Structure formats: structure tokens, C-alpha cells
Short mmCIF file of C-alpha atoms and ligand atoms in Angstrom, two decimals:
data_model
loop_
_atom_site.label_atom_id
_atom_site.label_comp_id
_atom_site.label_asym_id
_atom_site.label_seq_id
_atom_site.Cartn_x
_atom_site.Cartn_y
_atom_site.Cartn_z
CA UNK H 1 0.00 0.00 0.00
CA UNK H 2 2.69 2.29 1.14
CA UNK H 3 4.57 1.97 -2.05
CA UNK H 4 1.47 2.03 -4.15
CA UNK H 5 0.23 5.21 -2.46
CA UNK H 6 4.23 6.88 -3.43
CA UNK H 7 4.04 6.07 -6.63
CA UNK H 8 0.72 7.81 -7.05
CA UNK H 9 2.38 10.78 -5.24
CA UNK H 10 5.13 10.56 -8.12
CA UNK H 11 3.34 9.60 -10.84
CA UNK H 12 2.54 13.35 -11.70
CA UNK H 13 6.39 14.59 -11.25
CA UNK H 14 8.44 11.36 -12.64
CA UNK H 15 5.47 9.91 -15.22
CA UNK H 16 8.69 8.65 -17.69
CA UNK H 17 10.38 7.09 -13.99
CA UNK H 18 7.45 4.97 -13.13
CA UNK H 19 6.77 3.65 -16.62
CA UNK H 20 10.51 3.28 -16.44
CA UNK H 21 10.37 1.10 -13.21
CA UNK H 22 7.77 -0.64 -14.59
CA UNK H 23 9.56 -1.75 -17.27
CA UNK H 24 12.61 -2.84 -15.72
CA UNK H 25 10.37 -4.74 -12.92
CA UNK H 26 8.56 -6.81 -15.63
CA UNK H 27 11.97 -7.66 -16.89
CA UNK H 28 14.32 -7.96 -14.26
CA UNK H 29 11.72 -9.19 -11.58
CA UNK H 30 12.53 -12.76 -10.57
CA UNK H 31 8.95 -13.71 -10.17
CA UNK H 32 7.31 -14.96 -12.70
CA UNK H 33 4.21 -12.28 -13.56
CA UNK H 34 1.65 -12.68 -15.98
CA UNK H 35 -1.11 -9.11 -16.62
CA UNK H 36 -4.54 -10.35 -18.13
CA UNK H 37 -7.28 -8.12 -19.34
CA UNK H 38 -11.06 -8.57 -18.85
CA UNK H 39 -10.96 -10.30 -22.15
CA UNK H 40 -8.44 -12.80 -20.89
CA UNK H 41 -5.57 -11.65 -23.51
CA UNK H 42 -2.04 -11.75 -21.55
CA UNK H 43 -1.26 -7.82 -21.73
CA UNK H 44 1.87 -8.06 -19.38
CA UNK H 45 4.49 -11.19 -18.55
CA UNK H 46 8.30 -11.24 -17.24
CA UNK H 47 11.27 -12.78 -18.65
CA UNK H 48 10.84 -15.47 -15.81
CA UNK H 49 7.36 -15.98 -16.56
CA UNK H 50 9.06 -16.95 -20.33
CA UNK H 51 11.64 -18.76 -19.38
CA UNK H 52 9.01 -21.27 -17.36
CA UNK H 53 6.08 -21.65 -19.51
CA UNK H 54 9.20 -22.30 -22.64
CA UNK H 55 7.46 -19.27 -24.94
CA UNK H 56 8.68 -16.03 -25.90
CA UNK H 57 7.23 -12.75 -24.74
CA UNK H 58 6.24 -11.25 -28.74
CA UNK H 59 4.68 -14.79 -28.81
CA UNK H 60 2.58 -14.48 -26.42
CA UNK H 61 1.69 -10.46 -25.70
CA UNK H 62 -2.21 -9.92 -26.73
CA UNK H 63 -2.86 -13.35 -27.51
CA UNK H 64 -5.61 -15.15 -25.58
CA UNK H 65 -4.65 -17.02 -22.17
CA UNK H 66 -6.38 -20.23 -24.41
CA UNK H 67 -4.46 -20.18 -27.23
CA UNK H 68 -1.22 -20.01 -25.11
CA UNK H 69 -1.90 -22.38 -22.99
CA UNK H 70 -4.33 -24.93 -25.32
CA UNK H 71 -2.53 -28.22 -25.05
CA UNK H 72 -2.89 -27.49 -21.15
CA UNK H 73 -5.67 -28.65 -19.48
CA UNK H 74 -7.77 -26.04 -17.76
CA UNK H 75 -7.63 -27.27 -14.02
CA UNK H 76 -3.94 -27.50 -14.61
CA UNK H 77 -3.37 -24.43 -16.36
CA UNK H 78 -1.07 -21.40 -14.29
CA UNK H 79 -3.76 -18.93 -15.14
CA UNK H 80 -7.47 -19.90 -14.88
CA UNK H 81 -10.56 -18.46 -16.48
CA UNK H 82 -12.08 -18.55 -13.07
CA UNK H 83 -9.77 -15.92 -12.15
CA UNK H 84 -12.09 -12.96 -13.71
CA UNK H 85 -14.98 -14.07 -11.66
CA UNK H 86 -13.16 -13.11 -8.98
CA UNK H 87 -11.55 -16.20 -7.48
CA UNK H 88 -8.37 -15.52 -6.45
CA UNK H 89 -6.04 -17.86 -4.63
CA UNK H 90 -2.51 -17.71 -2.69
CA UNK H 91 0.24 -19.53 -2.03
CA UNK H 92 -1.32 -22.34 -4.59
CA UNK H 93 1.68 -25.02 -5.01
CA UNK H 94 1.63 -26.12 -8.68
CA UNK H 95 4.00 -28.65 -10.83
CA UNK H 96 4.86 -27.43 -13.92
CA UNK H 97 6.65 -29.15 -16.52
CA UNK H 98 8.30 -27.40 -19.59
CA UNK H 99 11.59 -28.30 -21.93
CA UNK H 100 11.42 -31.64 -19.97
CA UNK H 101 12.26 -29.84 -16.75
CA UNK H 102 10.38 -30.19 -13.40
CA UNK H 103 9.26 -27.33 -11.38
CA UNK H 104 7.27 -26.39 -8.16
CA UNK H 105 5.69 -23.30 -8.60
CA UNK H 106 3.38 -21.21 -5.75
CA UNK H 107 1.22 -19.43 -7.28
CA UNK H 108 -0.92 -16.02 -6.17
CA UNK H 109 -3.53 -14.54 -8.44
CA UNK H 110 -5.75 -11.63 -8.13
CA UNK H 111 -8.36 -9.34 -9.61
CA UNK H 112 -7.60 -5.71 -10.64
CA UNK H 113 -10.52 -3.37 -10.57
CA UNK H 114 -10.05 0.05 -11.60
CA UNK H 115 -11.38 3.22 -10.02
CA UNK H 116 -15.42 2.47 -10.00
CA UNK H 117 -14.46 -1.11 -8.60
CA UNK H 118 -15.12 -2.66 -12.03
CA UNK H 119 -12.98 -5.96 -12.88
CA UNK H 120 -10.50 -4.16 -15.88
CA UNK H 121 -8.15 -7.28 -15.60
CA UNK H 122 -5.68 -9.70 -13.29
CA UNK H 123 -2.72 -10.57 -12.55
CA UNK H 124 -0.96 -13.57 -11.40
CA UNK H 125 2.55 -13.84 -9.45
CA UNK H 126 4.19 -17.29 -9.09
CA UNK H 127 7.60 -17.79 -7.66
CA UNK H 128 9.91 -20.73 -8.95
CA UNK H 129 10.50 -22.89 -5.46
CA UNK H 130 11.87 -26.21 -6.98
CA UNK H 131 14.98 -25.59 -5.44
CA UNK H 132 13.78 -25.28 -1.87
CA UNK H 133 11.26 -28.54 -2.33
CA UNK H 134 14.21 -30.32 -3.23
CA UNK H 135 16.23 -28.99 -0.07
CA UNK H 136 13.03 -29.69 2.13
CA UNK H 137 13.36 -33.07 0.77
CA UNK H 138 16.94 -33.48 1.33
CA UNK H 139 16.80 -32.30 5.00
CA UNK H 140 13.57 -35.13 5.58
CA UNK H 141 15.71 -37.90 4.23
CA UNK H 142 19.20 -36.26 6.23
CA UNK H 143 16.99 -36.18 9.45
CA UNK H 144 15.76 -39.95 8.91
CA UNK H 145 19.50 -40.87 8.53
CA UNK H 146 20.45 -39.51 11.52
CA UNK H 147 17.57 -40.95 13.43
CA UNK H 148 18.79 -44.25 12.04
CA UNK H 149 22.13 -43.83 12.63
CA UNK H 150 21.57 -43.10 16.88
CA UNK H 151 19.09 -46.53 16.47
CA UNK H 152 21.90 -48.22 15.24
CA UNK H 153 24.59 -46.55 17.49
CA UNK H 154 22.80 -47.72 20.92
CA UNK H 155 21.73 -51.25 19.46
CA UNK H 156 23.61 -53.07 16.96
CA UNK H 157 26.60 -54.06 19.02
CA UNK H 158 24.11 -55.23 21.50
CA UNK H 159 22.48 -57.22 18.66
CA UNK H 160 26.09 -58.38 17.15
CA UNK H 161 27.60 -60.06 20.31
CA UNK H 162 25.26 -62.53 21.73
CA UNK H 163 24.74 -63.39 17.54
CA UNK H 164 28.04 -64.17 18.16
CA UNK H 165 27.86 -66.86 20.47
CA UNK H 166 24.99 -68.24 19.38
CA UNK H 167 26.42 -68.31 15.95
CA UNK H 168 29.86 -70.25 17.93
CA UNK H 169 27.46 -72.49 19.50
CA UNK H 170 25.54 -73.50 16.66
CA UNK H 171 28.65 -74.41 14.70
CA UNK H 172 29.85 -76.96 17.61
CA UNK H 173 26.16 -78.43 18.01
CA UNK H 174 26.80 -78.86 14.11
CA UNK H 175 29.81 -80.56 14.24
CA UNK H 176 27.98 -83.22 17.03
CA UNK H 177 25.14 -83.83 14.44
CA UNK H 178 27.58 -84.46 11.66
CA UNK H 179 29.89 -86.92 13.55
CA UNK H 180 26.10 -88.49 14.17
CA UNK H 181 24.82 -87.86 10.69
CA UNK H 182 21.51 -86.48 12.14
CA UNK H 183 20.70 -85.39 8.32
CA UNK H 184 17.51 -83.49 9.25
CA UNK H 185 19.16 -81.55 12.05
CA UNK H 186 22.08 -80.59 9.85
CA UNK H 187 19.92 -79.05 7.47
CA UNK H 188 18.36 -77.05 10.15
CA UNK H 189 21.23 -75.95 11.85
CA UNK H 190 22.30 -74.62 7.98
CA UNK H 191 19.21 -72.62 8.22
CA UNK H 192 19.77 -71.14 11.47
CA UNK H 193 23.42 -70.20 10.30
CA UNK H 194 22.52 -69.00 6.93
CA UNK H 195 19.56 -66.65 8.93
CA UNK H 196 22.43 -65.45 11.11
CA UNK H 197 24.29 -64.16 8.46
CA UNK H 198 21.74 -62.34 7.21
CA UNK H 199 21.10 -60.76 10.66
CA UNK H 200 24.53 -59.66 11.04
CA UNK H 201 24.75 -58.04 7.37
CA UNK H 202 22.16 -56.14 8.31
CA UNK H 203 23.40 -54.95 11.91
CA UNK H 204 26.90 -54.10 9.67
CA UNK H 205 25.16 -52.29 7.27
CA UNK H 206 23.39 -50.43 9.94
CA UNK H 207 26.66 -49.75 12.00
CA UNK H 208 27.99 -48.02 8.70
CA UNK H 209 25.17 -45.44 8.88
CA UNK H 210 26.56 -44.39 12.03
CA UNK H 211 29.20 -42.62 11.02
CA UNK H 212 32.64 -44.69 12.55
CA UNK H 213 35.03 -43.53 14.83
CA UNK H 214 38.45 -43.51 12.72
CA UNK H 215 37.67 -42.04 9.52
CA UNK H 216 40.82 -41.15 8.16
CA UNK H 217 40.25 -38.06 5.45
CA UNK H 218 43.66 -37.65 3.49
CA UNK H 219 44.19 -36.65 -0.22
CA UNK H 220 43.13 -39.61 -2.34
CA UNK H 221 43.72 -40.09 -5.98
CA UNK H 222 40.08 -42.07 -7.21
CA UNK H 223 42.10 -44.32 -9.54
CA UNK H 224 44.01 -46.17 -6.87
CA UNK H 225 41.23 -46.34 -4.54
CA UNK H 226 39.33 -47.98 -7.61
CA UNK H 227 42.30 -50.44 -8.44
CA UNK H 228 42.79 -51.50 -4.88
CA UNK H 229 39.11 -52.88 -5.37
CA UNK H 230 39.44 -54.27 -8.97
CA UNK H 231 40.14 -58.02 -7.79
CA UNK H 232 36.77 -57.73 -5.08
CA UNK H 233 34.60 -56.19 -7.95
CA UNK H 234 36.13 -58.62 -10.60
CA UNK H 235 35.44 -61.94 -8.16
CA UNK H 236 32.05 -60.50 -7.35
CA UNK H 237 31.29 -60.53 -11.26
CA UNK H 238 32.70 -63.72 -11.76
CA UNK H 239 30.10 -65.01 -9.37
CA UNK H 240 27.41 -63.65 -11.38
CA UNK H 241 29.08 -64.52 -14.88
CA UNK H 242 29.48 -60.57 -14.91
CA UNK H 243 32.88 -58.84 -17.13
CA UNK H 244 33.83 -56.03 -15.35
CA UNK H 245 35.48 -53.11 -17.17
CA UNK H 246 37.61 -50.19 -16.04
CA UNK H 247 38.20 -46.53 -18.14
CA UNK H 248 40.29 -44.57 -16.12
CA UNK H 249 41.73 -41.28 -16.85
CA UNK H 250 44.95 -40.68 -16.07
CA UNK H 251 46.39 -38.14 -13.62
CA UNK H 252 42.98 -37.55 -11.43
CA UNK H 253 43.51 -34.62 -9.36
CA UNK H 254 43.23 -35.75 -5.43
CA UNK H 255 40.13 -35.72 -3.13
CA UNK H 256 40.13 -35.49 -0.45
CA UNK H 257 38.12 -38.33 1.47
CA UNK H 258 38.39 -41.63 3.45
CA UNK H 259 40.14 -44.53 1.19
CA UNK H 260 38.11 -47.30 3.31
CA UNK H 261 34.43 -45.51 2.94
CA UNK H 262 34.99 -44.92 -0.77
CA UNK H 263 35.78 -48.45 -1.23
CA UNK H 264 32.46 -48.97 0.45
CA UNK H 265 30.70 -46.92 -1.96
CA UNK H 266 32.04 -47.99 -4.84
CA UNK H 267 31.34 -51.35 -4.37
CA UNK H 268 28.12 -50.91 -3.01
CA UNK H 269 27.22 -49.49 -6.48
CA UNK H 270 28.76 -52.11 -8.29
CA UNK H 271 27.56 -54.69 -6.55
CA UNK H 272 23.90 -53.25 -7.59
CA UNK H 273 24.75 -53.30 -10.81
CA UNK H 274 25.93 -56.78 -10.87
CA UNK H 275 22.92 -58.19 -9.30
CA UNK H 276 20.79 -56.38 -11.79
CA UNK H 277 22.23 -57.80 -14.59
CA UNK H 278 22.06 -61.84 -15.95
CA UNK H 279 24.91 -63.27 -16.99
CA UNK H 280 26.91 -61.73 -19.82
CA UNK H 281 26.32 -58.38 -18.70
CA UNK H 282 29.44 -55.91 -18.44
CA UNK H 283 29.81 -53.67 -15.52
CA UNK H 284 31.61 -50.33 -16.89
CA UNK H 285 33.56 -48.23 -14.12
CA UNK H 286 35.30 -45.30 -15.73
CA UNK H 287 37.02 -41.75 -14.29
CA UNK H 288 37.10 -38.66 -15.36
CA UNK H 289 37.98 -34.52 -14.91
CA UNK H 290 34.93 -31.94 -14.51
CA UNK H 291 37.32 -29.04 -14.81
CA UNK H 292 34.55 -26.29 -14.97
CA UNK H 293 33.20 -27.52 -11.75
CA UNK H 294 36.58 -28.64 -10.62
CA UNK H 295 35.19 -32.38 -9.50
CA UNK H 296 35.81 -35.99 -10.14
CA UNK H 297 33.39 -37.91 -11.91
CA UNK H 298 33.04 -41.75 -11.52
CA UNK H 299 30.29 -43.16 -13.69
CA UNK H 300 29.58 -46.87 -12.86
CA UNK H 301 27.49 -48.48 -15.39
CA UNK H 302 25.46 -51.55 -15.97
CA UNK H 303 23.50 -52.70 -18.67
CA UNK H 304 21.13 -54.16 -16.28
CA UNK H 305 17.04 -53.63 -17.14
CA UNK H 306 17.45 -50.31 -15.66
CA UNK H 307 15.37 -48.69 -12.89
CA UNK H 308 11.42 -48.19 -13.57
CA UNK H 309 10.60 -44.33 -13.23
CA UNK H 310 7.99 -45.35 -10.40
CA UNK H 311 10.73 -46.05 -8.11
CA UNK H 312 13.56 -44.11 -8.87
CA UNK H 313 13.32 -41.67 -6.11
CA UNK H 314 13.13 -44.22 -3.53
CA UNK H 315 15.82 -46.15 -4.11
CA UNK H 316 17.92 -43.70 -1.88
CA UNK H 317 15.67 -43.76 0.93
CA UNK H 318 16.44 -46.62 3.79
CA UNK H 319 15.27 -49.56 3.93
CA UNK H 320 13.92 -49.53 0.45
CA UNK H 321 14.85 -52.83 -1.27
CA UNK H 322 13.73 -54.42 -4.39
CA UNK H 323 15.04 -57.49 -3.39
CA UNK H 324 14.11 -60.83 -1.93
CA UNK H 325 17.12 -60.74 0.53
CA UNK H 326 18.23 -56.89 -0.07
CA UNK H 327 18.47 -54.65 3.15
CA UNK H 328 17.77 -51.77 1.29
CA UNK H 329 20.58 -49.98 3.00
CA UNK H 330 23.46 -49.68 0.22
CA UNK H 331 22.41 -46.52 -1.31
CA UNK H 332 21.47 -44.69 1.85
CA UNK H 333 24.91 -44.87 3.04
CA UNK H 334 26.67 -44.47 0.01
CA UNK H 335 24.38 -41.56 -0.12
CA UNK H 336 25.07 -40.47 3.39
CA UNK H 337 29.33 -40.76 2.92
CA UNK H 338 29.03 -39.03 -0.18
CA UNK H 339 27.06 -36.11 0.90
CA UNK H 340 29.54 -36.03 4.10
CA UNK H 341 32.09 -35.42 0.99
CA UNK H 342 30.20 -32.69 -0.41
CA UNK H 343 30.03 -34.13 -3.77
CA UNK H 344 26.76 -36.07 -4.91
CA UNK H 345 25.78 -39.34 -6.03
CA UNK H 346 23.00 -39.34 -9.39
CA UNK H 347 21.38 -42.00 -11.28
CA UNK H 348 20.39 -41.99 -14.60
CA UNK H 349 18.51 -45.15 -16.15
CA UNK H 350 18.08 -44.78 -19.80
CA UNK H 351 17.09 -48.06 -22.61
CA UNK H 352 20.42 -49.10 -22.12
CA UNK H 353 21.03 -49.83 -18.19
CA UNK H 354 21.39 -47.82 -15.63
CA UNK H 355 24.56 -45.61 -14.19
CA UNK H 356 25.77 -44.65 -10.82
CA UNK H 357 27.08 -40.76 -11.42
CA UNK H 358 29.09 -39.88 -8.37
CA UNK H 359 31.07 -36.49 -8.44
CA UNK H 360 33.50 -35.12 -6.02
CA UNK H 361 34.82 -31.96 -5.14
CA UNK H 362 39.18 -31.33 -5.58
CA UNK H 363 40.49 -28.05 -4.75
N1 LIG L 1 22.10 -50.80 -10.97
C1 LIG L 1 20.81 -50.99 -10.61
N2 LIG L 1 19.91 -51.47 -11.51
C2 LIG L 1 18.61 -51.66 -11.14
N3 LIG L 1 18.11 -51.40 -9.91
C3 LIG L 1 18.96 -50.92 -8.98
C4 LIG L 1 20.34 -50.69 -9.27
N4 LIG L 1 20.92 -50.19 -8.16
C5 LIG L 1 19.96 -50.12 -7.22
N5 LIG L 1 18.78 -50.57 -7.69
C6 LIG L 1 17.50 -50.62 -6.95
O1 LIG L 1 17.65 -49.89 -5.74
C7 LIG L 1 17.26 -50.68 -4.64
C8 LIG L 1 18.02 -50.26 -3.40
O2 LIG L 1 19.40 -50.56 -3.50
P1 LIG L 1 20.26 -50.68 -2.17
O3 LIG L 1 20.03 -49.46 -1.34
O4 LIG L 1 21.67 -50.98 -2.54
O5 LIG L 1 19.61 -51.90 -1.38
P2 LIG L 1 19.63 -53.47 -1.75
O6 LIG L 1 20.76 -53.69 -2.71
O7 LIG L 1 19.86 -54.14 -0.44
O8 LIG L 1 18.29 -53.75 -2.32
C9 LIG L 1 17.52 -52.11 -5.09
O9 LIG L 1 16.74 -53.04 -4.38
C10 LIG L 1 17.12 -52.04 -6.57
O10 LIG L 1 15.72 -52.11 -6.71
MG1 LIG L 2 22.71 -52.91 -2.53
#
């Protein structure tokens, strides 16, 4: 109001000013803004508005909100006819698509009326908050983490130890029924040992989450942490009848990170991708420089069946698993010790199998 009623003061002494400011608003404004009059013809939009609805301003100045918009459908549209009979709304959250890119919008709209209270037009304001529904998300899945990782903290050793001895015990008992050939009772004891295991991979995995005591960060160079693994990766491919390629580039600049949690993450990844894939599938790990960004990229591929849309944004989250025996923990830590790294971790899954993209800072 305040400003409104200064401008009015100043229309009459700086008329060229105030168009001027108007002007530079529309363009510079980092809001998207879109003027309708009564006749619903767009009289009035910013270079944001543009930029997110893909069109260009002589495009769309004096043409009808329905011909802009007519492969939209009306309940999803930014600007709705509604709007001239006087319903407004604010803070609306929409999702907008354009140039394949996702965005959250929020989205105010209001009447203008002019001086007899007459309806001469609208407007309608929407702000681009993708950015900050993706850092809302981040923080949700951060917090779970943690939450997990004090869980794990206070209870897995207490859940590792007496496995332990129940694990030592079982093994002598075993040895009894052998000498005894108690057939039947072998097998079961094989169960109970074969169950154990899978209890204590998951109390590891856990453990990991929780972030351990002697990390060791010193200046690594990606390539040797990757050819320290190559015989563990290579045997774990062998077991699936898996090849498993490296593309290095030479000369990586260093990072600086924990050798022993890389290793984890690494083969965490590949070890995905070697389960995803049947035999005679290749696992591609290959290196290289993001100068412009000043980062090292390791892209781990598979050519796997890929990962359906429906799931791809869960496959981070904890506990999600896919599998019959899976713990659904990999990714959330490799996640976690990336993120510790500042660097990120991105998949993309395409006709062709699916790849790991995991990018780290260098100075
Ligand atoms: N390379 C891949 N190809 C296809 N699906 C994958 C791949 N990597 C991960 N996934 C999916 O992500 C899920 C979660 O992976 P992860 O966190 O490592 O847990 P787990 O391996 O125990 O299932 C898997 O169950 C699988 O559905
Ligand atoms: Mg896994």
C-alpha cells in the first residue's frame, strides 16, 4: 500500500520514472508475472514468466490465455478463467513441466478493478521454489538418517555379540550332528546359520550409517582407490558370470576423502549393478575430470534392465529394497558418505542400463 500510495504521489512529477520502473520490474523481476485483461488476452508477462512456460514474450503479448496455454488442461493451467470471476487464490503449489524440466511453482492470483471497482483485468505472481522442495526433501531424508544412525549406534553391538555366540554355538552343536549324521538336524542348523548371516549383514550395514570412529580423510587419488578394489569387484562378477570393465583417466587430481568408505561406496554401487544384470552383462567403471566444476566424476554403469521411473526416487531412501534378501541400506549410506564429501551421487537409467554418477569436489 505504502509503495502504491508513493508512486501515485510521483506519478505526476516522474510519469517517464514509473513507466521506467515498470519496465525494468517486468523484466528484471525474478517472479514470474503474468497481466490479463477482462478479455483474458495476456497484456503483461516477465522474462521469468518466459523462461518457465518455454514461450517467448512477442509470442505471447495480446494473444488469448487459451491459445497459449491450449494443449494445457484447464484445471492444470497457471492462469485460470475462473480468475475474472473473482476467485483468487494464494500460495497455490503447482508442478509445472516445460523443456522436460520439473518445477514447483506457488502461485498467487488476483483481480484488478479500476477506479469504480469494475474488474478491468488480473494478474498472477508465481515464484519458482523447486529448489527449496528439493532442499526440504533433502533435510527429511538427512533427518531420517540420523535418526537411524543413533538406532543403530545404541543397538547393533548389543544385537552383534550374543549373535556371536549363538552363531559359535551352533557351529559346535553342528559338528555333534555331523559326527552323528543327524541329516535333518544338519539341514536345520544350515538354516539357522545362513539366517544369522543375514542378521549380522544387516546390523553391519546399519553400523555403517553411524558414522565410525576412525575415519581417516587424506588426499586420495580415485584411480588407486578404484584399483585397490578391482580383484573384489572382478570376483564379485565372476560369481554372477558378470565382465567387469575399467576406463580410467589418467592423472585424477586428489580428493580429499576416506580410502576405506569410498571403497564402500564404490562397491556398493557395483555390486547393484551386478545383481541387476544376468549373466553376460558388463559392468563399466570409468574416471574422469569436470574441470569447470573442478570435481571428479566416476560413472559406474550396468546394462542391467534399468530402474522403472515409479521407483527411482526411492531407491535412496532406507530400507527400500527391491530385493528378496536386499536390506535396502546400500544406497542410503553411500548416499550419506558421499554427501559427508560434499560431492553427490545421481542415477540416470536410460534403454540401455542404468549408471551410478558420483562427483567429487578437488580443490
Ligand atoms: N544398478 C541398478 N539397476 C537396477 N536397480 C537398482 C540398481 N541399483 C539399485 N537398484 C534398486 O535400488 C534398490 C536399493 O538398493 P540398495 O540401497 O543398494 O539396497 P539393496 O541392494 O539391499 O536392495 C535395489 O533393491 C534395486 O531395486
Ligand atoms: Mg545394494
Amino acid at each position: 500500500m505504502y509503495a502504491i500510495a508513493f508512486l501515485d504521489i510521483h506519478k505526476e512529477r516522474y510519469p517517464s520514472l514509473v513507466s521506467r520502473f515498470a519496465e525494468n520490474f517486468v523484466s528484471d523481476i525474478n517472479i514470474g508475472l503474468i497481466v490479463i485483461d477482462q478479455s483474458f488476452h495476456i497484456v503483461e508477462i516477465s522474462s521469468l514468466a518466459c523462461k518457465l512456460l518455454n514461450v517467448s514474450k512477442n509470442e505471447v503479448v495480446n494473444k488469448s490465455i487459451d491459445e497459449v496455454f491450449f494443449d494445457v488442461p484447464d484445471e492444470h493451467r497457471i492462469v485460470q478463467r475462473t480468475l475474472l470471476n473473482g476467485i483468487t487464490v494464494k500460495n497455490q503449489a503447482i508442478a509445472w513441466s516445460s523443456n522436460q524440466q520439473k518445477f514447483d511453482l506457488l502461485v498467487d492470483s488476483n483481480i484488478i478493478r479500476d477506479e469504480t471497482g469494475h474488474i478491468v483485468g488480473a494478474y498472477v505472481i508465481f515464484k519458482d521454489v523447486t529448489n527449496l522442495r528439493s532442499l526440504e526433501q533433502q533435510v527429511r531424508q538427512s533427518d531420517r538418517l540420523a535418526t537411524i544412525g543413533q538406532i543403530a549406534a545404541g543397538t547393533a553391538h548389543e544385537i552383534r555379540n550374543p549373535l556371536t555366540s549363538i552363531k559359535g554355538f551352533l557351529q559346535i552343536l553342528k559338528t555333534v550332528l555331523v559326527k552323528n549324521q543327524l541329516n535333518n538336524e544338519i539341514e536345520y542348523t544350515d538354516i539357522m546359520l545362513s539366517e544369522i548371516e543375514r542378521i549380522n549383514k544387516l546390523v553391519n550395514e546399519i553400523l555403517l550409517l553411524s558414522k565410525p570412529k576412525d575415519v581417516i580423510y587424506q588426499a586420495l587419488d580415485i584411480n588407486t582407490v578404484l584399483k585397490q578394489l578391482y580383484p573384489i569387484i572382478q570376483n564379485e562378477g565372476l560369481l554372477h558370470g558378470i565382465e567387469v570393465n575399467y576406463d580410467l583417466t589418467e592423472s585424477l587430481p586428489l580428493v580429499i576423502a576416506d580410502s576405506e568408505l569410498l571403497k564402500q561406496v564404490f562397491l556398493n554401487v557395483s555390486k547393484n549393478g551386478i545383481e541387476a544384470m544376468s549373466e553376460g552383462g558388463i559392468l563399466n567403471i570409468s574416471t574422469k575430470i569436470d574441470e569447470e566444476n573442478k570435481r571428479v566424476e566416476i560413472a559406474i554403469h550396468d546394462n542391467g534392465p534399468g530402474i522403472p521411473n515409479y521407483i527411482a526416487d526411492k531407491i535412496f531412501e532406507p530400507f527400500f529394497t527391491t530385493k528378496p534378501t536386499g536390506t535396502g541400506l546400500g544406497l542410503s549410506i553411500c548416499q550419506k558418505i558421499i554427501h559427508d564429501l560434499g560431492g553427490s551421487i545421481r542415477v540416470s537409467t536410460k534403454g540401455f542400463g542404468t549408471t551410478f554418477q558420483i562427483s567429487l569436489p578437488f580443490h
